mmCIF file of C-alpha atoms in Angstrom:
data_model
loop_
_atom_site.group_PDB
_atom_site.id
_atom_site.type_symbol
_atom_site.label_atom_id
_atom_site.label_comp_id
_atom_site.label_asym_id
_atom_site.label_seq_id
_atom_site.Cartn_x
_atom_site.Cartn_y
_atom_site.Cartn_z
ATOM 1 C CA MET A 493 -29.097 39.694 16.271
ATOM 2 C CA LYS A 494 -29.629 37.332 13.365
ATOM 3 C CA LEU A 495 -26.822 34.942 12.525
ATOM 4 C CA ILE A 496 -26.437 36.375 9.002
ATOM 5 C CA GLU A 497 -25.921 39.878 10.383
ATOM 6 C CA ILE A 498 -23.311 38.618 12.854
ATOM 7 C CA LEU A 499 -21.560 36.807 10.001
ATOM 8 C CA LYS A 500 -21.452 39.989 7.905
ATOM 9 C CA ILE A 501 -19.913 41.905 10.810
ATOM 10 C CA ALA A 502 -17.340 39.131 11.339
ATOM 11 C CA LEU A 503 -16.386 39.126 7.641
ATOM 12 C CA ARG A 504 -16.002 42.930 7.623
ATOM 13 C CA ALA A 505 -13.758 42.725 10.694
ATOM 14 C CA LEU A 506 -11.537 40.113 9.013
ATOM 15 C CA ALA A 507 -11.413 42.114 5.767
ATOM 16 C CA ARG A 508 -10.041 45.155 7.604
ATOM 17 C CA ASN A 509 -6.787 43.209 8.276
ATOM 18 C CA LYS A 510 -6.408 41.115 5.132
ATOM 19 C CA LEU A 511 -2.700 40.363 5.528
ATOM 20 C CA ARG A 512 -3.039 39.361 9.166
ATOM 21 C CA SER A 513 -6.048 37.198 8.373
ATOM 22 C CA ALA A 514 -4.152 35.502 5.531
ATOM 23 C CA LEU A 515 -1.123 34.820 7.714
ATOM 24 C CA THR A 516 -3.391 33.470 10.457
ATOM 25 C CA MET A 517 -4.982 31.051 7.958
ATOM 26 C CA LEU A 518 -1.562 29.905 6.759
ATOM 27 C CA GLY A 519 -1.136 27.448 9.622
ATOM 28 C CA ILE A 520 -4.501 25.816 8.848
ATOM 29 C CA ILE A 521 -3.729 25.792 5.111
ATOM 30 C CA ILE A 522 -0.401 24.037 5.654
ATOM 31 C CA GLY A 523 -1.909 21.627 8.169
ATOM 32 C CA VAL A 524 -4.879 20.561 6.035
ATOM 33 C CA GLY A 525 -2.728 20.362 2.888
ATOM 34 C CA ALA A 526 -0.104 18.278 4.686
ATOM 35 C CA VAL A 527 -2.686 15.870 6.134
ATOM 36 C CA ILE A 528 -4.306 15.280 2.727
ATOM 37 C CA ALA A 529 -0.938 14.850 0.970
ATOM 38 C CA MET A 530 0.520 12.552 3.658
ATOM 39 C CA VAL A 531 -2.586 10.370 3.822
ATOM 40 C CA GLY A 532 -2.560 10.260 0.018
ATOM 41 C CA ILE A 533 1.067 9.097 0.009
ATOM 42 C CA GLY A 534 0.306 6.448 2.633
ATOM 43 C CA ASN A 535 -2.787 5.190 0.781
ATOM 44 C CA GLY A 536 -0.873 5.146 -2.488
ATOM 45 C CA ALA A 537 1.946 3.121 -0.965
ATOM 46 C CA GLN A 538 -0.569 0.716 0.577
ATOM 47 C CA LYS A 539 -2.344 0.216 -2.760
ATOM 48 C CA GLU A 540 0.944 -0.266 -4.608
ATOM 49 C CA VAL A 541 2.112 -2.942 -2.170
ATOM 50 C CA GLN A 542 -1.236 -4.736 -2.409
ATOM 51 C CA ASP A 543 -1.130 -4.564 -6.208
ATOM 52 C CA ARG A 544 2.370 -6.046 -6.240
ATOM 53 C CA ILE A 545 1.332 -8.858 -3.925
ATOM 54 C CA ALA A 546 -1.773 -9.498 -6.040
ATOM 55 C CA ALA A 547 0.446 -9.560 -9.146
ATOM 56 C CA MET A 548 2.283 -12.569 -7.702
ATOM 57 C CA GLY A 549 -0.828 -14.663 -8.244
ATOM 58 C CA THR A 550 -4.319 -15.406 -6.959
ATOM 59 C CA ASN A 551 -4.850 -16.948 -3.519
ATOM 60 C CA LEU A 552 -1.340 -18.367 -3.471
ATOM 61 C CA LEU A 553 0.252 -20.778 -1.044
ATOM 62 C CA TYR A 554 3.929 -21.758 -1.232
ATOM 63 C CA VAL A 555 4.755 -25.242 -0.018
ATOM 64 C CA SER A 556 8.525 -25.573 0.496
ATOM 65 C CA ALA A 557 10.685 -28.580 1.320
ATOM 66 C CA GLY A 558 12.143 -28.255 4.815
ATOM 67 C CA SER A 559 10.689 -27.012 8.088
ATOM 68 C CA VAL A 560 11.464 -23.770 9.840
ATOM 69 C CA ASN A 561 12.879 -25.519 12.876
ATOM 70 C CA LYS A 562 13.457 -29.267 13.126
ATOM 71 C CA GLY A 563 15.245 -30.934 15.987
ATOM 72 C CA GLY A 564 16.814 -27.674 17.113
ATOM 73 C CA THR A 565 18.347 -27.084 13.670
ATOM 74 C CA ARG A 566 16.982 -24.288 11.513
ATOM 75 C CA THR A 567 16.296 -25.396 7.966
ATOM 76 C CA GLY A 568 14.428 -23.757 5.118
ATOM 77 C CA ALA A 569 13.179 -24.062 1.581
ATOM 78 C CA GLY A 570 15.150 -26.699 -0.279
ATOM 79 C CA ALA A 571 16.993 -27.848 2.837
ATOM 80 C CA THR A 572 15.488 -31.347 2.749
ATOM 81 C CA GLN A 573 14.407 -33.713 -0.021
ATOM 82 C CA THR A 574 10.851 -34.309 1.151
ATOM 83 C CA LEU A 575 8.592 -33.066 -1.658
ATOM 84 C CA VAL A 576 8.031 -35.166 -4.779
ATOM 85 C CA ALA A 577 5.825 -34.974 -7.862
ATOM 86 C CA SER A 578 3.225 -37.347 -6.404
ATOM 87 C CA ASP A 579 2.655 -34.841 -3.564
ATOM 88 C CA VAL A 580 1.379 -32.349 -6.141
ATOM 89 C CA THR A 581 -1.079 -34.880 -7.539
ATOM 90 C CA ALA A 582 -2.293 -35.793 -4.042
ATOM 91 C CA ILE A 583 -2.854 -32.124 -3.097
ATOM 92 C CA VAL A 584 -4.992 -31.456 -6.182
ATOM 93 C CA ARG A 585 -6.922 -34.716 -5.742
ATOM 94 C CA GLU A 586 -7.511 -34.708 -1.975
ATOM 95 C CA ALA A 587 -7.735 -31.020 -0.906
ATOM 96 C CA PRO A 588 -11.265 -29.671 -1.625
ATOM 97 C CA ALA A 589 -10.219 -26.022 -1.137
ATOM 98 C CA VAL A 590 -7.378 -26.263 -3.680
ATOM 99 C CA ALA A 591 -8.028 -25.115 -7.246
ATOM 100 C CA ASN A 592 -4.692 -26.093 -8.773
ATOM 101 C CA ALA A 593 -1.068 -26.889 -7.958
ATOM 102 C CA ALA A 594 2.223 -26.963 -9.825
ATOM 103 C CA PRO A 595 5.698 -28.264 -8.943
ATOM 104 C CA SER A 596 8.644 -25.908 -8.853
ATOM 105 C CA SER A 597 12.411 -26.273 -8.610
ATOM 106 C CA SER A 598 15.090 -23.802 -9.594
ATOM 107 C CA ALA A 599 18.779 -23.314 -10.199
ATOM 108 C CA SER A 600 21.091 -20.503 -11.211
ATOM 109 C CA THR A 601 22.152 -20.361 -14.830
ATOM 110 C CA GLN A 602 23.973 -18.227 -17.362
ATOM 111 C CA LEU A 603 21.981 -17.493 -20.519
ATOM 112 C CA VAL A 604 23.694 -16.793 -23.830
ATOM 113 C CA TYR A 605 22.231 -15.538 -27.095
ATOM 114 C CA GLY A 606 24.575 -14.379 -29.837
ATOM 115 C CA ASN A 607 27.042 -12.009 -28.173
ATOM 116 C CA GLN A 608 24.699 -11.286 -25.239
ATOM 117 C CA ASN A 609 24.646 -13.117 -21.893
ATOM 118 C CA TRP A 610 22.641 -12.779 -18.707
ATOM 119 C CA ALA A 611 22.832 -14.468 -15.299
ATOM 120 C CA THR A 612 19.407 -15.453 -14.004
ATOM 121 C CA THR A 613 17.360 -18.246 -12.407
ATOM 122 C CA VAL A 614 15.931 -21.176 -14.332
ATOM 123 C CA THR A 615 12.717 -22.577 -12.857
ATOM 124 C CA GLY A 616 11.310 -25.973 -13.742
ATOM 125 C CA THR A 617 7.557 -26.282 -13.557
ATOM 126 C CA GLU A 618 4.404 -27.322 -15.450
ATOM 127 C CA PRO A 619 2.008 -25.321 -17.692
ATOM 128 C CA GLN A 620 -0.554 -24.701 -14.912
ATOM 129 C CA TYR A 621 2.078 -22.679 -13.041
ATOM 130 C CA PHE A 622 1.298 -19.652 -15.216
ATOM 131 C CA ASP A 623 -2.451 -19.991 -14.611
ATOM 132 C CA ILE A 624 -1.895 -20.181 -10.857
ATOM 133 C CA ARG A 625 0.164 -17.011 -10.962
ATOM 134 C CA ALA A 626 -2.307 -15.316 -13.345
ATOM 135 C CA TRP A 627 0.590 -14.679 -15.703
ATOM 136 C CA ASP A 628 -0.255 -14.096 -19.351
ATOM 137 C CA MET A 629 2.008 -14.410 -22.353
ATOM 138 C CA ALA A 630 3.041 -11.233 -24.130
ATOM 139 C CA ARG A 631 4.280 -13.274 -27.093
ATOM 140 C CA GLY A 632 4.104 -16.914 -28.044
ATOM 141 C CA ALA A 633 2.663 -19.540 -25.713
ATOM 142 C CA SER A 634 3.570 -21.690 -22.745
ATOM 143 C CA PHE A 635 5.215 -25.081 -23.095
ATOM 144 C CA THR A 636 2.761 -28.020 -23.009
ATOM 145 C CA ASP A 637 2.136 -31.188 -21.011
ATOM 146 C CA ASP A 638 3.735 -33.112 -23.880
ATOM 147 C CA ASP A 639 6.889 -30.998 -23.412
ATOM 148 C CA VAL A 640 6.895 -32.001 -19.740
ATOM 149 C CA ARG A 641 6.464 -35.713 -20.579
ATOM 150 C CA THR A 642 9.280 -35.653 -23.145
ATOM 151 C CA ALA A 643 11.576 -33.327 -21.148
ATOM 152 C CA ALA A 644 11.768 -31.015 -24.165
ATOM 153 C CA ASN A 645 14.320 -28.206 -24.425
ATOM 154 C CA VAL A 646 11.794 -25.376 -24.610
ATOM 155 C CA ALA A 647 11.591 -22.263 -22.461
ATOM 156 C CA VAL A 648 9.405 -19.319 -21.505
ATOM 157 C CA ILE A 649 11.367 -16.193 -20.578
ATOM 158 C CA GLY A 650 10.573 -13.179 -18.419
ATOM 159 C CA ASP A 651 10.555 -9.611 -19.727
ATOM 160 C CA THR A 652 13.849 -8.668 -18.031
ATOM 161 C CA VAL A 653 15.579 -11.579 -19.755
ATOM 162 C CA ARG A 654 14.013 -10.547 -23.061
ATOM 163 C CA GLN A 655 15.303 -6.996 -22.733
ATOM 164 C CA ASN A 656 18.852 -8.047 -21.868
ATOM 165 C CA LEU A 657 19.217 -10.777 -24.498
ATOM 166 C CA PHE A 658 17.014 -9.653 -27.384
ATOM 167 C CA GLY A 659 16.332 -5.947 -26.975
ATOM 168 C CA ASN A 660 13.403 -5.097 -29.249
ATOM 169 C CA ALA A 661 13.695 -8.264 -31.356
ATOM 170 C CA ASN A 662 11.087 -11.041 -31.139
ATOM 171 C CA PRO A 663 12.565 -13.923 -29.071
ATOM 172 C CA VAL A 664 9.905 -16.509 -29.978
ATOM 173 C CA GLY A 665 11.453 -19.296 -32.042
ATOM 174 C CA GLN A 666 15.020 -18.243 -31.220
ATOM 175 C CA THR A 667 17.496 -20.581 -29.558
ATOM 176 C CA ILE A 668 19.323 -19.579 -26.372
ATOM 177 C CA ARG A 669 21.847 -21.498 -24.322
ATOM 178 C CA ALA A 670 21.386 -22.112 -20.613
ATOM 179 C CA GLY A 671 24.702 -23.438 -19.388
ATOM 180 C CA ASN A 672 25.567 -26.053 -22.048
ATOM 181 C CA LEU A 673 21.972 -26.779 -23.098
ATOM 182 C CA PRO A 674 20.175 -25.180 -26.052
ATOM 183 C CA PHE A 675 16.569 -24.075 -25.484
ATOM 184 C CA THR A 676 13.998 -22.863 -27.978
ATOM 185 C CA VAL A 677 12.065 -19.840 -26.700
ATOM 186 C CA VAL A 678 8.341 -20.579 -27.094
ATOM 187 C CA GLY A 679 6.903 -17.686 -25.096
ATOM 188 C CA VAL A 680 7.580 -14.352 -23.409
ATOM 189 C CA LEU A 681 5.729 -13.432 -20.213
ATOM 190 C CA THR A 682 4.077 -10.066 -19.676
ATOM 191 C CA ALA A 683 6.013 -7.742 -17.352
ATOM 192 C CA LYS A 684 4.948 -7.913 -13.700
ATOM 193 C CA GLY A 685 7.631 -5.741 -12.094
ATOM 194 C CA THR A 686 8.880 -6.216 -8.562
ATOM 195 C CA SER A 687 7.101 -8.499 -6.126
ATOM 196 C CA GLY A 688 5.776 -7.532 -2.703
ATOM 197 C CA MET A 689 9.097 -8.777 -1.299
ATOM 198 C CA GLY A 690 11.124 -6.571 -3.657
ATOM 199 C CA GLY A 691 12.381 -9.208 -6.136
ATOM 200 C CA ASP A 692 12.217 -8.794 -9.916
ATOM 201 C CA GLN A 693 9.506 -11.223 -11.052
ATOM 202 C CA ASP A 694 10.487 -10.764 -14.709
ATOM 203 C CA ASP A 695 14.075 -11.908 -14.263
ATOM 204 C CA GLY A 696 13.790 -15.647 -14.923
ATOM 205 C CA ILE A 697 13.438 -18.454 -17.429
ATOM 206 C CA TYR A 698 10.887 -21.260 -17.106
ATOM 207 C CA VAL A 699 11.332 -24.771 -18.501
ATOM 208 C CA PRO A 700 9.505 -28.116 -18.056
ATOM 209 C CA ILE A 701 10.146 -29.577 -14.597
ATOM 210 C CA THR A 702 11.376 -32.847 -16.122
ATOM 211 C CA THR A 703 13.912 -30.979 -18.257
ATOM 212 C CA LEU A 704 15.315 -29.223 -15.215
ATOM 213 C CA GLN A 705 15.483 -32.397 -13.127
ATOM 214 C CA LYS A 706 16.977 -34.682 -15.766
ATOM 215 C CA LYS A 707 19.275 -32.319 -17.652
ATOM 216 C CA ILE A 708 20.264 -29.517 -15.275
ATOM 217 C CA THR A 709 20.042 -30.390 -11.559
ATOM 218 C CA GLY A 710 19.832 -34.196 -11.573
ATOM 219 C CA GLN A 711 17.364 -33.991 -8.654
ATOM 220 C CA ASP A 712 14.116 -35.978 -8.623
ATOM 221 C CA TRP A 713 12.619 -34.034 -5.700
ATOM 222 C CA LEU A 714 10.946 -30.625 -5.574
ATOM 223 C CA ARG A 715 11.976 -27.468 -3.798
ATOM 224 C CA ASN A 716 8.487 -25.959 -3.896
ATOM 225 C CA ILE A 717 4.874 -26.602 -4.781
ATOM 226 C CA MET A 718 2.861 -23.608 -5.930
ATOM 227 C CA VAL A 719 -0.795 -23.923 -4.880
ATOM 228 C CA SER A 720 -3.834 -21.812 -5.743
ATOM 229 C CA ALA A 721 -6.824 -21.917 -3.388
ATOM 230 C CA LYS A 722 -10.358 -21.594 -4.770
ATOM 231 C CA SER A 723 -10.728 -18.218 -3.024
ATOM 232 C CA GLN A 724 -8.836 -16.051 -0.577
ATOM 233 C CA GLN A 725 -11.299 -17.028 2.158
ATOM 234 C CA GLU A 726 -10.614 -20.720 1.484
ATOM 235 C CA SER A 727 -6.822 -20.272 1.458
ATOM 236 C CA TYR A 728 -6.607 -21.009 5.181
ATOM 237 C CA ALA A 729 -8.746 -24.134 4.787
ATOM 238 C CA ALA A 730 -6.476 -25.165 1.902
ATOM 239 C CA GLN A 731 -3.446 -24.626 4.129
ATOM 240 C CA ASP A 732 -4.862 -26.939 6.809
ATOM 241 C CA GLN A 733 -5.825 -29.565 4.231
ATOM 242 C CA ILE A 734 -2.385 -29.529 2.577
ATOM 243 C CA THR A 735 -0.718 -29.827 5.978
ATOM 244 C CA GLN A 736 -2.749 -32.915 6.846
ATOM 245 C CA ILE A 737 -2.232 -34.515 3.405
ATOM 246 C CA LEU A 738 1.550 -34.057 3.465
ATOM 247 C CA ARG A 739 1.885 -35.210 7.085
ATOM 248 C CA ASP A 740 -0.017 -38.400 6.197
ATOM 249 C CA ARG A 741 1.990 -38.988 3.019
ATOM 250 C CA HIS A 742 5.328 -38.334 4.740
ATOM 251 C CA ARG A 743 4.328 -40.516 7.715
ATOM 252 C CA ILE A 744 4.946 -37.781 10.278
ATOM 253 C CA ARG A 745 3.793 -38.840 13.718
ATOM 254 C CA GLN A 746 1.597 -36.680 15.894
ATOM 255 C CA GLY A 747 3.737 -34.235 17.859
ATOM 256 C CA ASP A 748 6.639 -34.420 15.401
ATOM 257 C CA PRO A 749 7.470 -31.264 13.396
ATOM 258 C CA ASP A 750 6.559 -30.896 9.719
ATOM 259 C CA ASP A 751 9.230 -31.584 7.106
ATOM 260 C CA PHE A 752 7.773 -28.827 4.923
ATOM 261 C CA THR A 753 6.781 -25.178 5.235
ATOM 262 C CA ILE A 754 3.588 -23.529 3.973
ATOM 263 C CA ARG A 755 3.463 -19.782 3.386
ATOM 264 C CA ASN A 756 0.055 -18.235 2.758
ATOM 265 C CA LEU A 757 0.162 -15.095 0.621
ATOM 266 C CA ALA A 758 -2.983 -13.875 2.398
ATOM 267 C CA ASP A 759 -0.860 -13.526 5.572
ATOM 268 C CA VAL A 760 1.738 -11.514 3.679
ATOM 269 C CA ALA A 761 -0.956 -9.250 2.218
ATOM 270 C CA GLU A 762 -2.568 -8.726 5.631
ATOM 271 C CA LEU A 763 0.757 -7.903 7.279
ATOM 272 C CA ALA A 764 1.669 -5.481 4.494
ATOM 273 C CA ASP A 765 -1.761 -3.854 4.781
ATOM 274 C CA GLN A 766 -1.407 -3.395 8.542
ATOM 275 C CA SER A 767 2.093 -1.941 8.174
ATOM 276 C CA ALA A 768 0.894 0.504 5.515
ATOM 277 C CA GLN A 769 -2.052 1.582 7.699
ATOM 278 C CA VAL A 770 0.263 2.251 10.641
ATOM 279 C CA MET A 771 2.562 4.285 8.392
ATOM 280 C CA THR A 772 -0.381 6.265 6.999
ATOM 281 C CA MET A 773 -1.634 7.064 10.505
ATOM 282 C CA LEU A 774 1.879 8.102 11.562
ATOM 283 C CA LEU A 775 2.234 10.445 8.574
ATOM 284 C CA ALA A 776 -1.235 11.907 9.195
ATOM 285 C CA SER A 777 -0.479 12.423 12.896
ATOM 286 C CA ILE A 778 2.766 14.241 12.152
ATOM 287 C CA ALA A 779 0.990 16.464 9.615
ATOM 288 C CA GLY A 780 -1.871 16.997 12.074
ATOM 289 C CA VAL A 781 0.501 18.716 14.519
ATOM 290 C CA SER A 782 0.636 21.685 12.134
ATOM 291 C CA LEU A 783 -3.163 21.952 12.419
ATOM 292 C CA ILE A 784 -2.814 22.333 16.180
ATOM 293 C CA VAL A 785 -0.131 24.971 15.646
ATOM 294 C CA GLY A 786 -2.473 26.761 13.235
ATOM 295 C CA GLY A 787 -5.227 26.673 15.849
ATOM 296 C CA ILE A 788 -2.911 28.237 18.433
ATOM 297 C CA GLY A 789 -2.131 30.958 15.886
ATOM 298 C CA ILE A 790 -5.860 31.655 15.489
ATOM 299 C CA MET A 791 -6.312 31.914 19.248
ATOM 300 C CA ASN A 792 -3.367 34.290 19.510
ATOM 301 C CA ILE A 793 -4.647 36.593 16.766
ATOM 302 C CA MET A 794 -8.203 36.554 18.129
ATOM 303 C CA LEU A 795 -6.930 37.564 21.583
ATOM 304 C CA VAL A 796 -5.038 40.446 19.960
ATOM 305 C CA SER A 797 -8.204 41.350 18.038
ATOM 306 C CA VAL A 798 -10.253 41.429 21.268
ATOM 307 C CA THR A 799 -7.734 43.795 22.832
ATOM 308 C CA GLU A 800 -7.659 46.055 19.755
ATOM 309 C CA ARG A 801 -11.461 46.215 19.544
ATOM 310 C CA THR A 802 -12.270 46.615 23.219
ATOM 311 C CA ARG A 803 -13.832 50.057 22.664
ATOM 312 C CA GLU A 804 -15.875 48.716 19.720
ATOM 313 C CA ILE A 805 -17.186 45.932 21.951
ATOM 314 C CA GLY A 806 -18.145 48.454 24.606
ATOM 315 C CA VAL A 807 -20.071 50.569 22.074
ATOM 316 C CA ARG A 808 -21.951 47.538 20.720
ATOM 317 C CA VAL A 809 -22.940 46.387 24.187
ATOM 318 C CA ALA A 810 -23.983 49.940 25.128
ATOM 319 C CA ILE A 811 -26.411 50.143 22.181
ATOM 320 C CA GLY A 812 -28.050 46.818 22.941
ATOM 321 C CA ALA A 813 -25.841 43.919 21.840
ATOM 322 C CA THR A 814 -25.984 40.962 24.243
ATOM 323 C CA GLU A 815 -23.115 38.817 25.538
ATOM 324 C CA GLN A 816 -24.251 36.067 23.163
ATOM 325 C CA ASP A 817 -24.088 38.465 20.183
ATOM 326 C CA VAL A 818 -20.507 39.459 20.989
ATOM 327 C CA GLN A 819 -19.457 35.883 21.656
ATOM 328 C CA ARG A 820 -21.028 34.677 18.397
ATOM 329 C CA GLN A 821 -19.282 37.409 16.429
ATOM 330 C CA PHE A 822 -15.773 36.525 17.593
ATOM 331 C CA LEU A 823 -16.475 32.804 17.435
ATOM 332 C CA LEU A 824 -17.690 33.174 13.844
ATOM 333 C CA GLU A 825 -14.557 35.110 12.937
ATOM 334 C CA SER A 826 -12.467 32.221 14.245
ATOM 335 C CA VAL A 827 -14.560 29.609 12.431
ATOM 336 C CA VAL A 828 -14.468 31.584 9.169
ATOM 337 C CA LEU A 829 -10.663 31.769 9.371
ATOM 338 C CA SER A 830 -10.505 28.008 9.930
ATOM 339 C CA LEU A 831 -12.978 27.145 7.164
ATOM 340 C CA LEU A 832 -11.314 29.419 4.594
ATOM 341 C CA GLY A 833 -7.937 28.027 5.579
ATOM 342 C CA GLY A 834 -9.346 24.491 5.349
ATOM 343 C CA ALA A 835 -10.832 25.099 1.893
ATOM 344 C CA ILE A 836 -7.565 26.501 0.548
ATOM 345 C CA GLY A 837 -5.681 23.701 2.330
ATOM 346 C CA ILE A 838 -7.770 21.076 0.508
ATOM 347 C CA LEU A 839 -6.776 22.612 -2.828
ATOM 348 C CA VAL A 840 -3.124 22.748 -1.709
ATOM 349 C CA GLY A 841 -3.251 19.108 -0.550
ATOM 350 C CA ILE A 842 -4.780 17.845 -3.804
ATOM 351 C CA GLY A 843 -2.378 19.978 -5.842
ATOM 352 C CA SER A 844 0.586 18.685 -3.843
ATOM 353 C CA SER A 845 -0.545 15.096 -4.404
ATOM 354 C CA VAL A 846 -0.752 15.651 -8.155
ATOM 355 C CA LEU A 847 2.661 17.348 -8.148
ATOM 356 C CA ILE A 848 4.263 14.522 -6.154
ATOM 357 C CA THR A 849 2.860 11.977 -8.613
ATOM 358 C CA TYR A 850 4.077 13.989 -11.599
ATOM 359 C CA VAL A 851 7.557 14.873 -10.301
ATOM 360 C CA LEU A 852 8.520 11.904 -8.100
ATOM 361 C CA HIS A 853 6.337 9.299 -9.875
ATOM 362 C CA TRP A 854 5.024 8.073 -6.516
ATOM 363 C CA SER A 855 1.630 6.452 -6.307
ATOM 364 C CA VAL A 856 -0.581 8.937 -4.408
ATOM 365 C CA SER A 857 -4.254 8.227 -3.697
ATOM 366 C CA VAL A 858 -6.242 11.202 -2.366
ATOM 367 C CA SER A 859 -8.736 9.994 0.216
ATOM 368 C CA VAL A 860 -12.244 11.481 0.345
ATOM 369 C CA LEU A 861 -12.267 10.505 4.014
ATOM 370 C CA ALA A 862 -9.097 12.540 4.629
ATOM 371 C CA VAL A 863 -10.633 15.559 2.879
ATOM 372 C CA GLY A 864 -13.832 15.286 4.927
ATOM 373 C CA ALA A 865 -11.903 14.757 8.167
ATOM 374 C CA SER A 866 -9.748 17.824 7.402
ATOM 375 C CA VAL A 867 -12.851 19.990 6.970
ATOM 376 C CA ILE A 868 -14.374 18.727 10.212
ATOM 377 C CA PHE A 869 -11.089 19.072 12.079
ATOM 378 C CA SER A 870 -10.435 22.608 10.827
ATOM 379 C CA THR A 871 -13.961 23.626 11.880
ATOM 380 C CA ALA A 872 -13.453 22.037 15.289
ATOM 381 C CA ILE A 873 -10.166 23.919 15.658
ATOM 382 C CA GLY A 874 -11.918 27.213 14.842
ATOM 383 C CA ILE A 875 -14.511 26.544 17.532
ATOM 384 C CA ALA A 876 -12.077 25.163 20.120
ATOM 385 C CA PHE A 877 -9.397 27.827 19.774
ATOM 386 C CA GLY A 878 -11.846 30.654 19.137
ATOM 387 C CA TYR A 879 -14.050 29.973 22.136
ATOM 388 C CA TYR A 880 -11.764 31.478 24.780
ATOM 389 C CA PRO A 881 -11.161 34.808 22.959
ATOM 390 C CA ALA A 882 -14.891 35.016 22.149
ATOM 391 C CA ARG A 883 -15.804 34.313 25.765
ATOM 392 C CA LYS A 884 -13.316 36.919 26.948
ATOM 393 C CA ALA A 885 -14.799 39.497 24.570
ATOM 394 C CA ALA A 886 -18.348 38.722 25.732
ATOM 395 C CA ARG A 887 -17.442 39.169 29.406
ATOM 396 C CA LEU A 888 -15.883 42.610 29.047
ATOM 397 C CA ASP A 889 -17.396 45.271 31.313
ATOM 398 C CA PRO A 890 -19.037 47.758 28.897
ATOM 399 C CA ILE A 891 -18.098 50.747 31.078
ATOM 400 C CA GLU A 892 -14.441 49.696 31.261
ATOM 401 C CA ALA A 893 -14.521 48.885 27.537
ATOM 402 C CA LEU A 894 -15.766 52.382 26.656
ATOM 403 C CA ARG A 895 -12.967 53.920 28.709
ATOM 404 C CA PHE A 896 -10.333 51.768 26.954
ATOM 405 C CA GLU A 897 -7.888 53.659 24.718
#
């Protein structure tokens, strides 16, 4: 028999029991829909984390004062007074893979404007800091190199600070008080949201590094140096170059531990990416179990169908149908159930992804690969779980089949 004729017979057989066929497809529909939705959630979460890490800046390296472990004593950022302004100059001058660098120190402060106040962090730095972090101004402009040289009382504020102190008013040109010092707001940063580590990047105030050191902390050393490599690929070369420069400048002997710590944001991004991939695979695997359950349901129904249609099989064989014809018919019925279920499941999965985004405001990214894999997998399930019932139907003795009631 021609394949098209066998397909027509299979479709007519499935149409005779519409409700049963629909319920049989339900397992495949749920499985395919769940796989697409879960992979979409995982991909969305992965993209969101990567976007947040990218929002922290381009090709960033954080150089912090203090080593992770020195002489058996755990220290950390700001634990030692080893970084100074001349280290920043040396890094920019002597490290070929470095594009730019900026000093950074911080302290807690209480901001006051009118009858509003807000507790936040004041960071002292230089104008290139905002270029390194790819951070634009929503209003106003950054402070200048002249402001750094003169230790001027000027400040750039984050969006969270703006909201809590000024509401919808324009802060540029207004005077706020940080502790006992007045500062003129010269710029407002665009909102960046939370960082890859979960902190609010917009909750802060930025002033010239000299202003912070001379008028707030009284420290002439740096807690951090923010460095931008020329490219992400060169960030590891920049890390090695900075390590060698600082070890030479700090006269650290070979074999002795560093008195600084370098964190490469590329490592953070790679770790976050790997974690998100593992989570996506876990979600897809859990959802994939329902596809297996759906396949078992197809096998069960096809075995029942073989039993119900034993006499029909006997008649077909008696009038000339071969074993291959019978096997193809039942196998096609199984594959059609799987493919129809897969097609509806794709629509359910995409619809669920859209609904999750709309209702829960999660970032969901539907993967074309997941859709294609679901189609292939549902077809494979139809063949795998339909083969045994089809083979059983093909091997029925026609004489015994005709006698079956």
